[in-house]
PDB file of C-alpha atoms in Angstrom:
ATOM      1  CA  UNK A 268      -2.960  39.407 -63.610  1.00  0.00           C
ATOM      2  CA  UNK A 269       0.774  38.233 -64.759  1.00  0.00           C
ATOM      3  CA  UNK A 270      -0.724  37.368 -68.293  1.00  0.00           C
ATOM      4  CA  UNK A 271      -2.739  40.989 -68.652  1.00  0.00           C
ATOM      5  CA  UNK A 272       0.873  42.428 -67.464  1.00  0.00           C
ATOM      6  CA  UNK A 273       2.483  40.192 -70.028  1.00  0.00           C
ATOM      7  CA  UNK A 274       0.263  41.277 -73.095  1.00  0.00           C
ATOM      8  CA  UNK A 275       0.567  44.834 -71.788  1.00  0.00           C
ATOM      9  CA  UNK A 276       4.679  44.352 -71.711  1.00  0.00           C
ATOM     10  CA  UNK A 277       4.303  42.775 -75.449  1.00  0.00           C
ATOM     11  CA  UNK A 278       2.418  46.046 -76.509  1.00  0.00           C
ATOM     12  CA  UNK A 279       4.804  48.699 -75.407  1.00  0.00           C
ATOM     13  CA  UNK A 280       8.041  47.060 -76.945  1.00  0.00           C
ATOM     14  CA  UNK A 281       6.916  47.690 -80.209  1.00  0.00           C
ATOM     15  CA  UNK A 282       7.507  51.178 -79.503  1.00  0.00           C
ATOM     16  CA  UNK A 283      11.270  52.005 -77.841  1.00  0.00           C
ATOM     17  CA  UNK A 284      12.324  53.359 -74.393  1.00  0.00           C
ATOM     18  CA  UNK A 285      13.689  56.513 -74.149  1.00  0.00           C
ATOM     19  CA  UNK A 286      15.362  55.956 -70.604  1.00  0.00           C
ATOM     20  CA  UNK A 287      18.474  54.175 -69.895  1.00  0.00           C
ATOM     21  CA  UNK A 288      18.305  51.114 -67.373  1.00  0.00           C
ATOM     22  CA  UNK A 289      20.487  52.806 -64.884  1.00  0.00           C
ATOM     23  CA  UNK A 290      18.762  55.496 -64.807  1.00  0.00           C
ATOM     24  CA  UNK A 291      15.227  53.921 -64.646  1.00  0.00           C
ATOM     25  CA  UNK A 292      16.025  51.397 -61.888  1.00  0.00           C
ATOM     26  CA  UNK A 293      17.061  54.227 -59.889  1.00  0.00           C
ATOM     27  CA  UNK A 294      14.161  55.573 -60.091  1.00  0.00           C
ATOM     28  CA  UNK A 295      12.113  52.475 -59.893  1.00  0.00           C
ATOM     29  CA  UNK A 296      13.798  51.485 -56.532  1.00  0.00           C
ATOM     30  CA  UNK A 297      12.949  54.866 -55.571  1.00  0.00           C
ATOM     31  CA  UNK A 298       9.147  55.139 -56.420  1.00  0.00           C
ATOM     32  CA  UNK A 299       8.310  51.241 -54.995  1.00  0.00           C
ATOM     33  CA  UNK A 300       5.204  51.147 -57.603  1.00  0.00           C
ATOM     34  CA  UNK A 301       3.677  48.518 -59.135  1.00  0.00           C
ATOM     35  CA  UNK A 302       3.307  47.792 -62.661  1.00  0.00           C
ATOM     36  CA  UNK A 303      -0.385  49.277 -62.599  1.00  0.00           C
ATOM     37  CA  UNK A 304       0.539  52.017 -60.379  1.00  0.00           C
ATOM     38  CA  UNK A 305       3.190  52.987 -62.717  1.00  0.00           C
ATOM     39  CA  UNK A 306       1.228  52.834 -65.541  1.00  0.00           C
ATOM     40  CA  UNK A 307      -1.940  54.356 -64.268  1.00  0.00           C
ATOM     41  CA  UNK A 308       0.605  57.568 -62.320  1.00  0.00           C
ATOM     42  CA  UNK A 309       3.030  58.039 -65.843  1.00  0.00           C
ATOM     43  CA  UNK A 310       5.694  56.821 -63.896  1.00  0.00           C
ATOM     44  CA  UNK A 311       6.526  54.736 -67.282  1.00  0.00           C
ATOM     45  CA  UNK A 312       5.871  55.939 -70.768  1.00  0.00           C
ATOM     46  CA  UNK A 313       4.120  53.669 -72.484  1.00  0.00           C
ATOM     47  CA  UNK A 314       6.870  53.438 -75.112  1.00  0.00           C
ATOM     48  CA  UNK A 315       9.793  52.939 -72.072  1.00  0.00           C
ATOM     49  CA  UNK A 316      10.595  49.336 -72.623  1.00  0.00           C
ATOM     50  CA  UNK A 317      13.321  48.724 -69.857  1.00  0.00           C
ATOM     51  CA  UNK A 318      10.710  50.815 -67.297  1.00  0.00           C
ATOM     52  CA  UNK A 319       7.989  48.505 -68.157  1.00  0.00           C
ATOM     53  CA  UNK A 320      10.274  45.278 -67.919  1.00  0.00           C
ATOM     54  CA  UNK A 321      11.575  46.478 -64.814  1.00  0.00           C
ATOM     55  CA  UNK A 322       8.124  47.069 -63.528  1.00  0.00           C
ATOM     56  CA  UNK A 323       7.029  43.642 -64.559  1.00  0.00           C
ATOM     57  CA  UNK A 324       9.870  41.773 -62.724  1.00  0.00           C
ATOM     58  CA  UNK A 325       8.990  43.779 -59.285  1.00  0.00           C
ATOM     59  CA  UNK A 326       5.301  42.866 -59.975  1.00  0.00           C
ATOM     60  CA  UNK A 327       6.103  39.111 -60.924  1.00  0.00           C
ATOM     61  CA  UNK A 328       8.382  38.765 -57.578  1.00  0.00           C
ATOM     62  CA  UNK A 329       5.528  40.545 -54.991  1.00  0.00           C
ATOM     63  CA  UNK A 330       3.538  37.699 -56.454  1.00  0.00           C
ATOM     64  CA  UNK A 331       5.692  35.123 -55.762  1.00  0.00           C
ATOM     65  CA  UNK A 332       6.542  36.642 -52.096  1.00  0.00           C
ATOM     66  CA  UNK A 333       2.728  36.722 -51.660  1.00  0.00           C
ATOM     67  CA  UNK A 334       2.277  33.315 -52.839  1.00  0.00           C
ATOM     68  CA  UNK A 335       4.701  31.742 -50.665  1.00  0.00           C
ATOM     69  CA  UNK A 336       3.261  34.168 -47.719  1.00  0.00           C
ATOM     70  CA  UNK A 337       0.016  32.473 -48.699  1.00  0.00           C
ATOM     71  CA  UNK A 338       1.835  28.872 -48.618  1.00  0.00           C
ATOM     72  CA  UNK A 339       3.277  29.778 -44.660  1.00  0.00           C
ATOM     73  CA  UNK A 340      -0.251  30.771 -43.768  1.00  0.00           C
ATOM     74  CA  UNK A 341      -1.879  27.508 -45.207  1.00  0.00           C
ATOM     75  CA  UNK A 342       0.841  25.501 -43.446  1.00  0.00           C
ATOM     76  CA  UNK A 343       0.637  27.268 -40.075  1.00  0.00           C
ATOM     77  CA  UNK A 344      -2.933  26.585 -40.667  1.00  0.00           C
ATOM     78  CA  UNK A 345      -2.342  22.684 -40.986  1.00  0.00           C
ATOM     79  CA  UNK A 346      -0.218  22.672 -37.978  1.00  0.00           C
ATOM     80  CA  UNK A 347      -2.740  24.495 -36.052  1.00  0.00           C
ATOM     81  CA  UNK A 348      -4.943  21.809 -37.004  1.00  0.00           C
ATOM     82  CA  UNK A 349      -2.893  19.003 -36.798  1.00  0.00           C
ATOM     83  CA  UNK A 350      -2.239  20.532 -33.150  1.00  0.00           C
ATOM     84  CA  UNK A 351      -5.724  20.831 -32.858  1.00  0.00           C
ATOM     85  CA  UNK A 352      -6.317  17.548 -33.414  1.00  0.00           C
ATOM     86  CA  UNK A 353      -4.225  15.810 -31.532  1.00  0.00           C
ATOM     87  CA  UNK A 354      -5.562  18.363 -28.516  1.00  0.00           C
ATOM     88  CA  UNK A 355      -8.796  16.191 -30.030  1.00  0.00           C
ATOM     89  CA  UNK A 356      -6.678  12.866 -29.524  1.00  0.00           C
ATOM     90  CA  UNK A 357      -5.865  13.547 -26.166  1.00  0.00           C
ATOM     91  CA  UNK A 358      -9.102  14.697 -24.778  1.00  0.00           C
ATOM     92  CA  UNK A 359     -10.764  11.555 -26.120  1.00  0.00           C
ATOM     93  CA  UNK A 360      -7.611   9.394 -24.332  1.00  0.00           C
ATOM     94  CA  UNK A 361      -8.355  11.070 -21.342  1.00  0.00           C
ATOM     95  CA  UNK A 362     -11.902  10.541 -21.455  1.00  0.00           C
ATOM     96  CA  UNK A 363     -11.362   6.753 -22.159  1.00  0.00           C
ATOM     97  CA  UNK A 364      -9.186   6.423 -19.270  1.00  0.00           C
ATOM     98  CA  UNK A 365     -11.697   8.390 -16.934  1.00  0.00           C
ATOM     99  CA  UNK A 366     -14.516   5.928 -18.748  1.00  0.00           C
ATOM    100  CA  UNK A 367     -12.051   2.925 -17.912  1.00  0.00           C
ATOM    101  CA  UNK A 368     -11.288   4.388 -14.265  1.00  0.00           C
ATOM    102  CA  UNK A 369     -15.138   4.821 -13.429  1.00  0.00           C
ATOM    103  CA  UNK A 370     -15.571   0.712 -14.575  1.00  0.00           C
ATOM    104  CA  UNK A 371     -12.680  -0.790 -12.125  1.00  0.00           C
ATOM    105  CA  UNK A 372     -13.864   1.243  -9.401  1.00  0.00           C
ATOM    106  CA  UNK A 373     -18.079   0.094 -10.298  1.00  0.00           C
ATOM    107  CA  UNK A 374     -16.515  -3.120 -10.396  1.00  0.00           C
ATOM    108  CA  UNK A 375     -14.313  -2.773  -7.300  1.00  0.00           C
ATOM    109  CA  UNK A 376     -17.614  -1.381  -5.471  1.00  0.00           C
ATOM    110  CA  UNK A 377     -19.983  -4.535  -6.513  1.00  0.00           C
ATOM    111  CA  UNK A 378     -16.800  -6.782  -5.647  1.00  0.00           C
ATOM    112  CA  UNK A 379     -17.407  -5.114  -1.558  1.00  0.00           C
ATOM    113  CA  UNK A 380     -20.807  -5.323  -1.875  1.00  0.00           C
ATOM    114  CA  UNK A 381     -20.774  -9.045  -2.615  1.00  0.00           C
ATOM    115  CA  UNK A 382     -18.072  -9.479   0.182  1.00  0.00           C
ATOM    116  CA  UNK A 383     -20.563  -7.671   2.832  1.00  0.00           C
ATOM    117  CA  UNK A 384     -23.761  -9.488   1.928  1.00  0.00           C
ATOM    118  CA  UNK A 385     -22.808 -12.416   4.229  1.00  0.00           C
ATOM    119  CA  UNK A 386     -22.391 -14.994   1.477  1.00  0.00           C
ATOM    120  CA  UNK A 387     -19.509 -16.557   3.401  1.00  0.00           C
ATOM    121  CA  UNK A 388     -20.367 -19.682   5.594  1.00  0.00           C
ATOM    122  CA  UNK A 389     -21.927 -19.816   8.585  1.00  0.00           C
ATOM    123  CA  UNK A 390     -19.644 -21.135  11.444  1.00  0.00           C
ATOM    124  CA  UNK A 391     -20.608 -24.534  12.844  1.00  0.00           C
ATOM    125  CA  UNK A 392     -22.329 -24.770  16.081  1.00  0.00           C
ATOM    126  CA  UNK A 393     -20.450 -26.596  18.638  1.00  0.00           C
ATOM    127  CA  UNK A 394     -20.597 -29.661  19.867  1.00  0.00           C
ATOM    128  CA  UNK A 395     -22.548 -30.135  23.322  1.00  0.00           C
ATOM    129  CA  UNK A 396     -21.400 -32.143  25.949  1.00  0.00           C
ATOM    130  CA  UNK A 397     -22.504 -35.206  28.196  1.00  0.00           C
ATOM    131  CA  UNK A 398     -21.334 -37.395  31.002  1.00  0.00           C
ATOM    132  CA  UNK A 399     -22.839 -40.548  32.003  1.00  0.00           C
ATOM    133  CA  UNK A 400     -23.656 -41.780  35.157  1.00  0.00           C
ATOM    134  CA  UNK A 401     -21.362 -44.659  36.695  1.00  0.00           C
ATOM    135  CA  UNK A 402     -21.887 -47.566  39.493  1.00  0.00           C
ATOM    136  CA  UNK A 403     -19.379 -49.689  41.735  1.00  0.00           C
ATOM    137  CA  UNK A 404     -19.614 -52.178  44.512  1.00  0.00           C
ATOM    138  CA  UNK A 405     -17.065 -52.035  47.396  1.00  0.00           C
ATOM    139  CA  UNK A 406     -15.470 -55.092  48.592  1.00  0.00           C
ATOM    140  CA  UNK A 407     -14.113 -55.897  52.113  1.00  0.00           C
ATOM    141  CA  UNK A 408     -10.361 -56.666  50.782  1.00  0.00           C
ATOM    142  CA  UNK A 409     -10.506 -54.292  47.701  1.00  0.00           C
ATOM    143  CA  UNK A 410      -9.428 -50.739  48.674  1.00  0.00           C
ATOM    144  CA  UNK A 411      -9.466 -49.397  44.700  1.00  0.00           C
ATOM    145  CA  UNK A 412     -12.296 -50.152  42.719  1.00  0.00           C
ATOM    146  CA  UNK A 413     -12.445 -48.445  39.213  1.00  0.00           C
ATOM    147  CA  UNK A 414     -15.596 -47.157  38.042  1.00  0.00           C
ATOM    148  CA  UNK A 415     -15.211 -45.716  34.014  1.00  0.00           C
ATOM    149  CA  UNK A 416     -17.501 -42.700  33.087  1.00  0.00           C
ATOM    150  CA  UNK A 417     -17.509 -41.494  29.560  1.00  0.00           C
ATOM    151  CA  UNK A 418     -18.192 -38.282  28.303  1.00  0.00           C
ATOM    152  CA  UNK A 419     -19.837 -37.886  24.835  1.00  0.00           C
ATOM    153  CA  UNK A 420     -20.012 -35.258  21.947  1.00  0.00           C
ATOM    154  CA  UNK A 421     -23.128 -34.812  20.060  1.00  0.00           C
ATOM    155  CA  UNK A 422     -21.133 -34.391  17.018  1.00  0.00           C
ATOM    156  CA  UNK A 423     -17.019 -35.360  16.227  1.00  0.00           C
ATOM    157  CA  UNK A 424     -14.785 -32.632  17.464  1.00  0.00           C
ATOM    158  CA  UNK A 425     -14.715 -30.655  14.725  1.00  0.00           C
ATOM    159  CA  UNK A 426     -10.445 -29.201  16.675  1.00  0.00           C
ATOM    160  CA  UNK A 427      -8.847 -30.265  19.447  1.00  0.00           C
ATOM    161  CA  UNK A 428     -10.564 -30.145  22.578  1.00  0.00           C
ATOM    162  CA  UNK A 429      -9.878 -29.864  26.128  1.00  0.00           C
ATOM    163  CA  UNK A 430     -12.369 -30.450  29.138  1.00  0.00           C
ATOM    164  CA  UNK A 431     -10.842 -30.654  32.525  1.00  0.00           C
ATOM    165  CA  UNK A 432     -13.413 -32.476  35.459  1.00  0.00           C
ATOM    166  CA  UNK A 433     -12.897 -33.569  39.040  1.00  0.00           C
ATOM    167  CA  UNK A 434     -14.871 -35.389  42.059  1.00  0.00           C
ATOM    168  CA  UNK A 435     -17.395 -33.642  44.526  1.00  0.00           C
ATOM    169  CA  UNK A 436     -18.397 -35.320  47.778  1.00  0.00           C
ATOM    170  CA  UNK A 437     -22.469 -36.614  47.683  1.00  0.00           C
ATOM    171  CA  UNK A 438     -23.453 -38.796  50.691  1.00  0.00           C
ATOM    172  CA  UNK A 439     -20.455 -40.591  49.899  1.00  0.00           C
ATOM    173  CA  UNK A 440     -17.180 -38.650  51.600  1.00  0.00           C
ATOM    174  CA  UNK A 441     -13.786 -38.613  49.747  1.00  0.00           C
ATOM    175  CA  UNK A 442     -10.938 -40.204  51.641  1.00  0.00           C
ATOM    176  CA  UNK A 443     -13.664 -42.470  52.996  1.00  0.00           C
ATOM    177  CA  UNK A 444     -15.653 -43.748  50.739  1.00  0.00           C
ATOM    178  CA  UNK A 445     -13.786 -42.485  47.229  1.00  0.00           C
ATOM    179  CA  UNK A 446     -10.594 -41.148  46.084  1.00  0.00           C
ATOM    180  CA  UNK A 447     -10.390 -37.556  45.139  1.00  0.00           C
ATOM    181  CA  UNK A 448      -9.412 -37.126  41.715  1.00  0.00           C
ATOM    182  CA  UNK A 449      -9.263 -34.534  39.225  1.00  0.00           C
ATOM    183  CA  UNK A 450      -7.856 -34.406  35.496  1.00  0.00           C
ATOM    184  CA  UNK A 451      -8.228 -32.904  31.967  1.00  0.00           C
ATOM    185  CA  UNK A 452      -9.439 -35.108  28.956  1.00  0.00           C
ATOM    186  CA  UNK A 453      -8.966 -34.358  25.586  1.00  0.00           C
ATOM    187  CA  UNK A 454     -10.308 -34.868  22.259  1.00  0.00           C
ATOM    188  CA  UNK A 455      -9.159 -35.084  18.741  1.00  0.00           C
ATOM    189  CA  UNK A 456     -10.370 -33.565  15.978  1.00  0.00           C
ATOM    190  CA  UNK A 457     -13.372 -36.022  14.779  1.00  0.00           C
ATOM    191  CA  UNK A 458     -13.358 -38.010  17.891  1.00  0.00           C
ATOM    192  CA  UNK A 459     -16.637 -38.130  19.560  1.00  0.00           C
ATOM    193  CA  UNK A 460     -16.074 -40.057  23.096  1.00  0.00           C
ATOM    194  CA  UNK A 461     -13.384 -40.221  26.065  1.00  0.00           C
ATOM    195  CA  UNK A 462     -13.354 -41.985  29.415  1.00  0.00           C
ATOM    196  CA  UNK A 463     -12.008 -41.366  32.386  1.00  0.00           C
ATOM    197  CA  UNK A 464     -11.740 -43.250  35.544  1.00  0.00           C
ATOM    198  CA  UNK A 465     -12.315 -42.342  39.203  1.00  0.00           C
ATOM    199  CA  UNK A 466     -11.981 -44.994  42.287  1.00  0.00           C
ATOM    200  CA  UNK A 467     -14.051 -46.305  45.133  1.00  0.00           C
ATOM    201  CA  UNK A 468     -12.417 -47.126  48.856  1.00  0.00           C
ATOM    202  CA  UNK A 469     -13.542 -50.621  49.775  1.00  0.00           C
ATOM    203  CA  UNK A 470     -14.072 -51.587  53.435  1.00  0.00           C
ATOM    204  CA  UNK A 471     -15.626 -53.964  55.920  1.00  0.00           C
ATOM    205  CA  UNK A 472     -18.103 -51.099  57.458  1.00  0.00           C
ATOM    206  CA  UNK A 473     -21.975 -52.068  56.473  1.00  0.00           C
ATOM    207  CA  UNK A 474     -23.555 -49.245  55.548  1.00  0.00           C
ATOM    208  CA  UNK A 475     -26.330 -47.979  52.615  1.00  0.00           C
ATOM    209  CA  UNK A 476     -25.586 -46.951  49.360  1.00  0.00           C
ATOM    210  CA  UNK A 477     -23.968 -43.340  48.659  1.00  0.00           C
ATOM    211  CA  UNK A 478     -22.703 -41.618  45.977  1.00  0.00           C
ATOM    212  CA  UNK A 479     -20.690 -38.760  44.816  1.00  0.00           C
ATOM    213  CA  UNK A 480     -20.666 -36.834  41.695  1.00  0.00           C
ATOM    214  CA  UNK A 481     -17.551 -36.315  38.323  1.00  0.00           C
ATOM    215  CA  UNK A 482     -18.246 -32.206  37.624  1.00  0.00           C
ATOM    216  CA  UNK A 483     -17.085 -30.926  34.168  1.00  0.00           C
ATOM    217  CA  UNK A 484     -15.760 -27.721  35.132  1.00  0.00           C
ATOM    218  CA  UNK A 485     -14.262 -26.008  31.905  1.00  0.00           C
ATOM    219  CA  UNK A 486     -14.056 -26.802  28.553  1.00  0.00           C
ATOM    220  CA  UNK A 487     -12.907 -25.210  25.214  1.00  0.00           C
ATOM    221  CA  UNK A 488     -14.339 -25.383  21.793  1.00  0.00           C
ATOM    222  CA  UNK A 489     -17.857 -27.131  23.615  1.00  0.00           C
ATOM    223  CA  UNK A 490     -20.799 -26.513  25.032  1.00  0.00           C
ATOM    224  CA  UNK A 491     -21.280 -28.028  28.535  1.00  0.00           C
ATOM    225  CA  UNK A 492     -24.907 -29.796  28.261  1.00  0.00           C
ATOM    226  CA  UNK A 493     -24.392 -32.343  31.422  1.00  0.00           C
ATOM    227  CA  UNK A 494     -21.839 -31.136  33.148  1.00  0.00           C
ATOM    228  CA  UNK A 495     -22.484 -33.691  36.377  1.00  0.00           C
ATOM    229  CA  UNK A 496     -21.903 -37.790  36.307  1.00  0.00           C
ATOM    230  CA  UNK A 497     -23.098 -39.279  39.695  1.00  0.00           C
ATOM    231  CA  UNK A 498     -21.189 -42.400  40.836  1.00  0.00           C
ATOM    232  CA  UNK A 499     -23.100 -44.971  43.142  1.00  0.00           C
ATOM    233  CA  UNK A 500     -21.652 -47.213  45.768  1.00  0.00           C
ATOM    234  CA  UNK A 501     -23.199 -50.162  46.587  1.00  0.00           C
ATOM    235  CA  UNK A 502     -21.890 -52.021  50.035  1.00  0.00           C
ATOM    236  CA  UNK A 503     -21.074 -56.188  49.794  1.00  0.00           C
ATOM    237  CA  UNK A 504     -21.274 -55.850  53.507  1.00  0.00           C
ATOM    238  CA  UNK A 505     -24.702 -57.286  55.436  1.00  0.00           C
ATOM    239  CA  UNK A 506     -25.924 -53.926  57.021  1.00  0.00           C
ATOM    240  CA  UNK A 507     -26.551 -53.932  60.806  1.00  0.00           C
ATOM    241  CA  UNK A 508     -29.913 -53.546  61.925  1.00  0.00           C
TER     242      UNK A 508
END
């Protein structure tokens, strides 16, 4: 358009202006036309030279104010894209970290799973527990004579442990015959065996054997398989007929 303006502007200063510049950009501020408009309405004769400059300047700077409101469009364009985009950028972060969220708690959910599915070791059982039978002879001048009983594990202790025992009349009466007694034994992590010791009254009485019995009474980290030792007296003494 500015070069058909141009050629048209070329033309019509071959021919004079009859109209002062004053006068005409009075006018021209007045009338707001373009260079067509003016040309196509009369507002310039086609031999006004300064009318059809002036024209061409106000034409030349709409152009230029429409370029550059062409240039603010394209660049609020970018920025709405550029906006856009990193909108875009975001979304897609936030829909990695959801992604990444969803994994650790898959992974935290398989990690309870594997925790409830019993994979842990069994406890041992524990141990069980005997006592063996014991024997003594008493002896006219002998008033204490030791008889040892032990009392086994099945297995070592796998912990401390603590069984307490003590002595039960049988045929054989305590005071008479035994000593009453009564005790704890212990055991030691990986020990499988302990004694303990209980004592026969001697005397000068003939009489038939009798016994009495070494209870296990409570115990702690065992089982209690035997529970009872039985002690036998034998008499030295010729027995009366």
């Amino acid at each position: 358009m500015t070069k058909s303006l141009n050629f048209t502007a070329v033309a019509v200063l071959l021919v004079g202006s009859w109209m002062g510049s004053a006068q005409f950009s009075d006018a021209l501020a007045a009338s707001g036309l373009t260079l067509e408009e003016a040309l196509a309405t009369g507002f310039c004769d086609e031999g006004d030279v300064a009318c059809l400059e002036e024209l061409m300047i106000g034409d030349e700077d709409s152009s230029s104010d429409s370029g550059s409101s062409s240039d603010d469009k394209s660049s609020d364009d970018d920025s709405s894209k550029d906006h856009d985009s990193k909108s875009d950028d975001k979304s897609s972060d936030d829909g990695s970290s959801k992604d990444h969220d969803s994994k650790s708690d898959d992974k935290s959910s398989d990690d309870d799973s594997s925790s409830d599915d019993g994979s842990s070791d069994p406890m041992p059982p524990l141990p069980n527990v005997v006592i063996n039978d014991g024997q003594g002879t008493e002896f006219n001048n002998v008033t204490n004579v030791p008889v040892v009983l032990t009392v086994s594990l099945d297995v070592p202790a796998p912990g401390p442990v603590l069984i307490d025992w003590a002595t039960q009349d049988g045929t054989a009466v305590v005071g008479n015959d035994y000593l009453a007694a009564a005790g704890q034994i212990s055991f030691s992590a990986g020990q499988q065996s302990a004694d303990l010791t209980v004592f026969i009254i001697g005397d000068d009485t003939s009489e038939p054997a009798e016994s009495f019995f070494v209870r296990l009474t409570t115990a702690e980290g065992v089982v209690l398989l035997d529970d009872q030792g039985e002690v036998v007296i034998f008499d030295d003494d010729d027995i009366d007929e």
